[in-house]
Coordinates of C-alpha atoms and ligand atoms in Angstrom, one line a residue:
M237 CA 26.0 139.7 37.8
S238 CA 23.7 138.6 40.8
S239 CA 22.1 141.8 42.3
L240 CA 24.2 140.9 45.2
S241 CA 27.5 140.4 44.0
R242 CA 26.1 143.8 42.2
R243 CA 25.9 145.2 46.2
N244 CA 29.2 143.9 46.6
V245 CA 30.9 145.3 44.2
L246 CA 29.7 148.8 44.9
S247 CA 30.4 148.7 48.8
L248 CA 33.7 147.4 47.6
G249 CA 33.9 150.5 45.6
V250 CA 32.8 152.5 48.2
A251 CA 34.8 151.2 50.7
L252 CA 38.2 151.4 48.9
G253 CA 37.0 155.6 47.9
L254 CA 36.8 154.7 44.7
V255 CA 32.9 155.6 44.1
S256 CA 30.5 157.4 46.4
A257 CA 27.5 155.5 48.5
V258 CA 25.3 157.1 46.6
G259 CA 26.8 157.0 43.1
A260 CA 26.3 154.5 40.4
V261 CA 28.3 151.2 40.0
P262 CA 31.5 152.3 38.1
A263 CA 32.5 150.9 35.0
W264 CA 35.6 149.5 36.5
A265 CA 33.2 147.4 39.0
A266 CA 30.7 146.5 36.0
E267 CA 33.7 144.6 34.6
T268 CA 35.5 143.5 37.3
D269 CA 34.0 142.0 40.4
P270 CA 35.6 140.4 42.6
W271 CA 33.3 137.2 43.1
W272 CA 33.4 136.7 40.2
T273 CA 37.6 136.9 39.2
W274 CA 39.2 133.9 39.6
D275 CA 43.2 132.9 38.9
D276 CA 42.1 132.4 35.1
E277 CA 46.1 131.6 33.4
V278 CA 47.0 129.2 36.7
D279 CA 43.2 127.8 37.2
R280 CA 43.7 126.5 33.3
L281 CA 47.0 124.9 33.9
M282 CA 46.1 123.9 37.2
A283 CA 43.0 121.4 35.8
G284 CA 45.4 120.3 32.8
F285 CA 47.8 119.1 35.4
L286 CA 44.8 116.8 37.5
D287 CA 43.7 115.7 34.9
G288 CA 46.4 114.8 33.2
G289 CA 47.6 112.7 36.4
Q290 CA 50.8 115.3 36.6
V291 CA 50.5 116.7 40.3
P292 CA 52.2 113.8 42.3
A293 CA 55.3 114.7 39.5
I294 CA 54.9 118.2 40.2
N295 CA 54.7 117.9 44.2
T296 CA 57.8 115.6 44.2
A297 CA 59.8 118.4 41.8
M298 CA 58.7 121.2 44.3
R299 CA 60.1 119.7 47.4
S300 CA 63.4 121.1 46.6
W301 CA 62.2 124.5 46.1
V302 CA 61.9 126.2 49.5
D303 CA 64.0 129.3 49.9
N304 CA 62.7 132.7 48.1
D305 CA 65.8 132.7 46.2
D306 CA 66.0 129.0 45.2
P307 CA 66.0 128.4 41.2
L308 CA 62.8 127.0 40.4
P309 CA 63.1 123.2 40.7
G310 CA 63.6 121.4 37.6
G311 CA 61.1 118.6 36.7
L312 CA 58.4 121.3 36.7
P313 CA 56.4 121.2 33.5
A314 CA 57.4 123.5 31.0
T315 CA 54.3 125.5 30.9
L316 CA 54.1 126.2 35.1
A317 CA 58.1 127.2 35.0
A318 CA 57.1 130.0 32.5
Y319 CA 54.1 130.6 34.5
L320 CA 56.4 131.0 37.8
Q321 CA 59.1 133.1 36.2
Q322 CA 56.5 135.6 36.1
V323 CA 54.7 135.4 39.2
N324 CA 57.3 134.3 41.9
R325 CA 58.7 138.0 42.8
L326 CA 57.4 140.7 44.4
P327 CA 55.2 142.6 42.7
S328 CA 57.0 146.0 41.5
W329 CA 55.1 148.3 43.7
A330 CA 56.2 146.2 46.7
D331 CA 59.0 148.7 49.3
R332 CA 61.0 146.2 50.7
T333 CA 62.0 149.4 53.6
K334 CA 58.0 148.6 55.0
L335 CA 58.5 144.9 54.6
R336 CA 61.3 145.1 56.2
L337 CA 59.4 146.9 59.1
A338 CA 56.8 144.6 58.8
A339 CA 58.7 142.0 59.7
D340 CA 61.1 143.8 62.8
F341 CA 57.3 145.0 63.5
N342 CA 55.9 140.9 63.6
R343 CA 59.1 139.7 65.6
R344 CA 58.5 142.6 68.4
K345 CA 54.9 141.3 68.6
D346 CA 54.6 138.2 67.7
T347 CA 53.3 136.6 70.6
Y348 CA 50.0 138.3 70.2
L349 CA 50.3 137.9 66.6
F350 CA 50.8 133.8 67.1
M351 CA 47.4 134.2 70.0
L352 CA 45.4 136.4 67.6
Y353 CA 46.3 134.5 64.1
G354 CA 45.6 131.2 66.0
L355 CA 42.8 131.4 68.6
G356 CA 41.3 134.6 67.0
S357 CA 41.2 134.1 63.0
G358 CA 41.7 130.4 63.4
I359 CA 38.5 129.9 64.6
M360 CA 37.0 132.8 62.6
S361 CA 37.7 130.8 59.6
T362 CA 35.2 128.4 60.9
V363 CA 32.0 130.9 61.2
I364 CA 32.8 132.0 57.5
P365 CA 30.6 129.4 55.5
R366 CA 32.5 129.3 52.3
E367 CA 35.8 129.2 53.7
A368 CA 34.2 126.2 56.0
K369 CA 32.8 124.3 53.5
S370 CA 35.6 124.3 51.1
V371 CA 37.9 123.8 54.2
Y372 CA 36.1 121.2 55.2
W373 CA 35.1 118.9 51.8
S374 CA 38.7 119.5 50.5
A375 CA 41.4 116.9 51.1
G376 CA 43.0 118.5 53.9
G377 CA 39.4 118.6 55.7
A378 CA 40.1 115.0 56.7
D379 CA 43.1 115.7 59.0
M380 CA 43.0 119.0 60.3
Q381 CA 45.7 118.9 62.8
D382 CA 48.3 118.9 59.3
R383 CA 46.1 121.6 57.2
A384 CA 46.4 123.7 60.7
A385 CA 50.5 122.8 60.7
K386 CA 50.5 124.0 57.0
T387 CA 48.4 127.4 56.9
F388 CA 50.2 128.0 60.0
T389 CA 53.3 127.8 57.8
F390 CA 52.2 130.6 56.1
G391 CA 51.8 132.6 58.9
Y392 CA 55.1 132.0 60.5
D393 CA 56.8 132.4 56.7
L394 CA 54.9 135.8 56.6
S395 CA 55.9 136.9 60.2
D396 CA 59.7 135.9 59.6
R397 CA 61.9 138.2 59.8
N398 CA 63.6 137.5 56.9
A399 CA 60.2 136.8 55.1
F400 CA 60.4 139.1 51.8
E401 CA 64.0 138.8 51.5
P402 CA 66.0 136.5 49.2
T403 CA 66.8 133.9 52.1
G404 CA 62.9 133.6 53.2
Q405 CA 60.7 131.7 52.0
F406 CA 57.7 133.3 52.2
V407 CA 57.2 134.5 48.2
V408 CA 58.0 130.5 47.9
T409 CA 55.3 129.6 50.3
A410 CA 52.4 131.9 48.9
N411 CA 53.2 130.4 45.2
K412 CA 52.6 126.7 46.3
T413 CA 49.3 128.6 48.3
R414 CA 48.5 129.5 45.0
L415 CA 48.9 126.8 43.2
V416 CA 46.6 124.9 45.9
H417 CA 43.8 127.2 45.8
A418 CA 43.7 126.5 41.7
A419 CA 43.7 122.9 42.4
V420 CA 41.0 123.1 44.9
R421 CA 39.0 125.2 42.0
H422 CA 38.8 122.4 39.9
L423 CA 38.8 119.8 42.3
L424 CA 35.7 120.7 44.6
P425 CA 33.0 121.7 41.8
R426 CA 33.6 117.5 41.7
S427 CA 32.3 116.9 45.3
S428 CA 29.2 115.9 44.9
H429 CA 29.4 116.8 49.2
W430 CA 30.0 120.4 48.3
Q431 CA 28.2 120.6 45.8
A432 CA 25.5 120.6 48.0
V433 CA 26.1 123.2 50.3
A434 CA 27.7 125.3 48.7
D435 CA 25.9 128.5 47.4
E436 CA 28.5 129.0 44.5
Q437 CA 29.5 127.1 41.5
V438 CA 33.4 127.7 41.8
P439 CA 35.3 128.5 44.6
I440 CA 38.2 130.9 46.2
S441 CA 37.3 134.0 44.3
N442 CA 39.1 137.2 44.5
G443 CA 36.2 138.3 47.0
D444 CA 36.7 135.0 49.4
I445 CA 40.4 136.0 49.5
L446 CA 39.6 139.3 50.7
V447 CA 37.4 138.1 53.3
T448 CA 39.6 136.1 54.1
F449 CA 42.3 138.7 54.3
H450 CA 40.0 140.5 57.0
S451 CA 39.6 137.7 59.3
L452 CA 43.3 138.2 59.6
G453 CA 45.5 140.8 58.7
T454 CA 42.3 143.6 59.4
F455 CA 41.5 141.5 62.4
V456 CA 44.7 141.3 63.9
H457 CA 44.9 145.1 63.2
R458 CA 41.8 145.9 65.1
K459 CA 42.2 143.7 67.9
L460 CA 46.2 145.2 68.5
I461 CA 44.3 148.7 68.7
E462 CA 41.6 147.8 70.8
W463 CA 43.9 146.2 73.4
H464 CA 45.9 149.3 73.5
V465 CA 48.9 147.3 72.5
P466 CA 51.4 150.2 71.2
M467 CA 52.6 150.7 67.2
S468 CA 53.5 153.6 66.0
A469 CA 52.0 154.8 62.6
A470 CA 54.5 153.6 60.5
D471 CA 54.6 149.8 62.0
E472 CA 50.7 150.5 60.5
E473 CA 51.7 151.2 57.8
A474 CA 54.2 148.1 57.5
F475 CA 52.2 145.4 58.2
L476 CA 49.0 146.1 55.9
H477 CA 51.7 146.4 53.5
S478 CA 53.1 143.1 54.2
W479 CA 49.4 142.1 54.0
Q480 CA 48.8 143.7 50.3
V481 CA 52.2 141.6 49.5
A482 CA 50.6 138.8 50.5
I483 CA 47.1 138.7 49.1
H484 CA 49.1 140.0 45.5
L485 CA 51.4 137.2 45.3
L486 CA 47.7 135.1 46.5
G487 CA 46.3 136.2 42.9
V488 CA 44.0 138.9 43.9
R489 CA 43.8 142.1 41.6
D490 CA 45.5 144.7 42.5
E491 CA 42.9 147.1 41.8
F492 CA 40.9 145.0 44.7
I493 CA 43.4 145.1 47.4
P494 CA 42.8 148.0 49.9
K495 CA 44.9 150.6 50.4
T496 CA 44.8 152.1 53.8
W497 CA 43.3 150.3 56.9
A498 CA 40.4 152.5 56.7
A499 CA 39.2 151.0 53.6
A500 CA 40.3 148.1 54.6
D501 CA 38.1 148.2 58.0
A502 CA 35.5 149.8 55.7
Q503 CA 35.3 146.3 53.5
S504 CA 36.0 144.0 56.4
A505 CA 32.6 145.7 57.8
Q506 CA 30.9 145.0 54.7
V507 CA 32.2 141.9 53.5
L508 CA 32.9 139.7 56.2
T509 CA 30.9 140.9 59.7
P510 CA 27.4 140.2 57.7
I511 CA 28.7 136.5 56.1
L512 CA 29.6 135.2 59.4
S513 CA 27.5 132.6 60.7
P514 CA 27.6 128.5 61.8
S515 CA 27.5 125.8 60.0
F516 CA 27.9 122.3 60.4
E517 CA 31.3 121.6 58.7
G518 CA 32.7 124.9 60.8
K519 CA 31.3 123.4 63.8
E520 CA 33.3 120.1 63.0
L521 CA 36.5 122.2 61.9
A522 CA 36.4 124.2 65.2
E523 CA 35.9 121.1 67.3
D524 CA 39.1 119.5 65.4
L525 CA 41.0 123.2 66.2
L526 CA 40.4 123.6 69.8
G527 CA 41.0 120.1 70.6
L528 CA 44.0 120.5 68.9
T529 CA 45.3 123.4 71.2
A530 CA 43.9 121.0 74.1
Q531 CA 46.4 118.2 73.3
I532 CA 49.2 120.4 74.5
D533 CA 49.6 121.6 78.0
L534 CA 48.6 125.5 77.6
G535 CA 48.4 125.7 81.2
V536 CA 44.6 126.6 81.4
T537 CA 41.7 124.8 81.2
R538 CA 39.4 123.7 78.5
G539 CA 36.6 126.5 80.0
F540 CA 39.6 129.1 79.8
L541 CA 40.3 128.2 76.1
N542 CA 36.8 128.4 75.4
E543 CA 36.0 131.5 76.8
F544 CA 39.1 133.5 75.5
V545 CA 37.6 132.3 72.3
R546 CA 34.4 133.9 73.6
Y547 CA 36.4 137.2 74.8
V548 CA 38.3 137.5 71.3
L549 CA 36.1 136.9 68.4
S550 CA 32.2 137.5 70.7
D551 CA 29.6 135.7 72.5
Q552 CA 27.8 135.6 69.5
V553 CA 30.6 133.1 67.9
G554 CA 30.8 131.5 70.8
D555 CA 27.1 130.2 71.2
W556 CA 27.0 129.7 67.2
L557 CA 30.0 127.5 68.3
Q558 CA 28.0 125.9 71.2
L559 CA 31.0 126.6 73.4
P560 CA 30.3 125.7 77.2
R561 CA 30.0 128.3 79.2
D562 CA 32.9 129.1 82.2
Y563 CA 32.1 132.7 83.9
A564 CA 35.1 132.0 86.4
A565 CA 37.3 132.3 83.8
A566 CA 35.1 134.2 82.2
A567 CA 35.4 137.0 85.2
L568 CA 39.5 136.1 85.0
I569 CA 39.9 136.9 81.4
R570 CA 37.7 140.5 81.6
T571 CA 40.0 141.7 83.9
G572 CA 43.4 140.3 83.6
W573 CA 44.2 140.3 80.4
P574 CA 43.9 144.1 79.5
A575 CA 46.0 144.5 83.2
Y576 CA 48.3 141.9 81.4
I577 CA 49.3 143.7 78.6
A578 CA 49.7 147.0 80.0
F579 CA 52.1 145.2 82.5
R580 CA 54.1 143.5 79.4
E581 CA 54.0 146.8 77.6
G582 CA 55.3 148.8 80.5
L583 CA 52.2 150.9 80.9
L584 CA 51.5 149.4 84.3
P585 CA 54.2 149.2 87.2
V586 CA 52.4 146.8 89.3
M587 CA 52.5 142.9 88.1
P588 CA 48.5 142.0 88.2
V589 CA 47.1 138.9 89.2
G590 CA 47.0 136.0 87.4
F591 CA 50.1 137.5 84.9
S592 CA 52.4 134.2 85.1
M593 CA 49.0 132.1 84.1
F594 CA 48.3 134.3 81.2
D595 CA 52.1 134.5 80.4
Q596 CA 52.5 130.9 80.4
F597 CA 49.1 130.2 77.6
I598 CA 50.5 133.1 75.2
R599 CA 53.8 131.7 75.3
A600 CA 52.4 127.7 75.3
M601 CA 50.1 129.3 72.5
A602 CA 53.1 130.4 70.5
M603 CA 55.4 127.7 70.9
L604 CA 52.7 125.3 69.4
F605 CA 52.4 127.5 66.6
L606 CA 56.4 127.8 66.1
N607 CA 56.9 123.9 66.6
K608 CA 53.7 123.4 64.5
A609 CA 55.3 125.6 61.9
T610 CA 58.5 124.4 61.7
S611 CA 58.3 120.5 61.9
P612 CA 59.0 118.7 58.8
T613 CA 55.5 118.0 57.5
A614 CA 54.5 121.7 58.0
T615 CA 57.1 122.8 55.5
L616 CA 55.6 121.0 52.7
I617 CA 53.0 122.2 51.2
T618 CA 51.4 120.0 48.4
I619 CA 48.7 120.1 46.0
P620 CA 45.8 118.0 46.6
T621 CA 44.8 115.6 44.2
G622 CA 41.4 114.7 45.1
N623 CA 38.6 115.8 47.7
R624 CA 38.0 114.8 51.5
P625 CA 37.5 111.0 50.7
E626 CA 34.0 110.2 50.8
Ligands
LIG702 C1 44.9 125.9 51.2 C2 45.8 130.0 53.2 C3 41.9 131.9 51.2 C4 40.4 127.2 51.1 C5 45.3 126.7 52.0 C6 47.4 126.8 51.9 C7 47.2 127.6 52.4 C8 46.2 128.8 52.6 C9 48.7 128.1 53.5 C10 47.8 125.5 51.9 C11 47.8 124.4 52.7 C12 47.9 123.3 52.5 O1 48.6 122.6 52.1 O2 46.8 122.7 53.4 C13 45.4 130.8 52.6 C14 45.5 132.5 52.5 C15 44.5 133.2 52.4 C16 43.2 131.8 52.4 C17 46.7 133.1 53.5 C18 43.4 134.5 52.2 C19 44.5 135.3 53.0 C20 40.9 130.8 50.9 C21 39.9 130.6 51.3 C22 39.5 129.5 51.2 C23 40.4 128.7 51.4 C24 39.1 132.2 50.3 C25 37.7 128.9 50.5 C26 37.0 130.2 50.6 C27 41.6 126.4 50.8 C28 41.2 125.4 51.0 C29 42.6 124.6 51.0 C30 43.4 126.3 51.2 C31 40.1 124.4 50.6 C32 43.4 123.3 50.4 C33 43.1 122.4 51.5 C34 43.8 121.0 51.1 O3 42.2 120.2 51.1 O4 44.8 120.2 51.7 N1 44.9 128.0 51.5 N2 44.0 130.4 51.7 N3 41.7 129.7 51.2 N4 43.1 126.9 51.1 FE1 43.4 128.9 51.4

């Protein structure tokens, strides 16, 4: 184990409250390191399917597999069907009452969530170097619009009122994503471009998935608090629970999953904040993503959009991505956005200046999210068979 990963394990142990900051690396950590843990069983299966040319047939078979209570499709290799039979279900510790509350919370706060996942987490992913490099050099990197739409599907299905119910779709979406990640682990190491820029041999470890979770769930939760969006303690716990189940379904081992928001925040400060940095790939992806949002009428200028990204993610990130400044828009956001939220949440009696502009912006973002997520291609998460074309 490298000293860096050993330090990460120790940090993770501290964050999870499993070991004191001054203690030795505990036995469990020495044996199980999230940065050296992948998803062995499905990784092995998927490598065989890719080498054997079976993936196109699997993708065809998977098309009719959508709802949580759909039977597994016929036409899958027996080994894959047997594997999915085991994992295509909620973990034993899932609490359906909490998951139902999480769905209700997602519905009540959906406009903020779409905004934060889309402009916050989406753009943050471009300054998470390992993620940016994997996404850019994989097949999906060549068509970011399509890839963004598919990723939206994950957030959309997770946010759906029935997400975890038999008629919902999230368990299936998560399992399809788990298969895609397994394929990427086999394919990317065969990309000379990726090899030239990667600092790892196999992408998408459990540690990497935790990092991405912090850029999504942990980040959004922190922003909602920072923005004084009212949430009950039960709402917060339910929201965390839905993410705990989500990352379990993506193959993260239960012992690595933070148990509380405090543990998640501490882990995020250790494993996400220090690694954020720009890269060639990240800059290209950010430009693609912001171009995508600029294509529809959000009722705001591109300068406003750039400044909103800076407001949500910091000037540091804005500078890394070389987002041009628009100081008038920045001033408007700094005063107008908190007032907009306060008025919307019934905490301010008088409608603030700029209310309708912010309102149109937030609704248009939600529409972008919803349209993309419900478009016919978005629901088709497919297993890639190659990398970004050379
Ligand atoms: C694919 C979600 C973590 C890299 C996908 C897809 C989804 C998704 C929904 C399918 C989209 C498609 O079909 O194109 C997530 C979530 C994560 C996570 C929710 C964590 C909570 C990661 C991490 C990495 C990564 C940590 C890399 C460091 C990729 C790549 C693809 C992919 C390269 C395939 C793109 C393609 O070629 O189509 N992910 N992911 N993901 N993900 Fe993740």
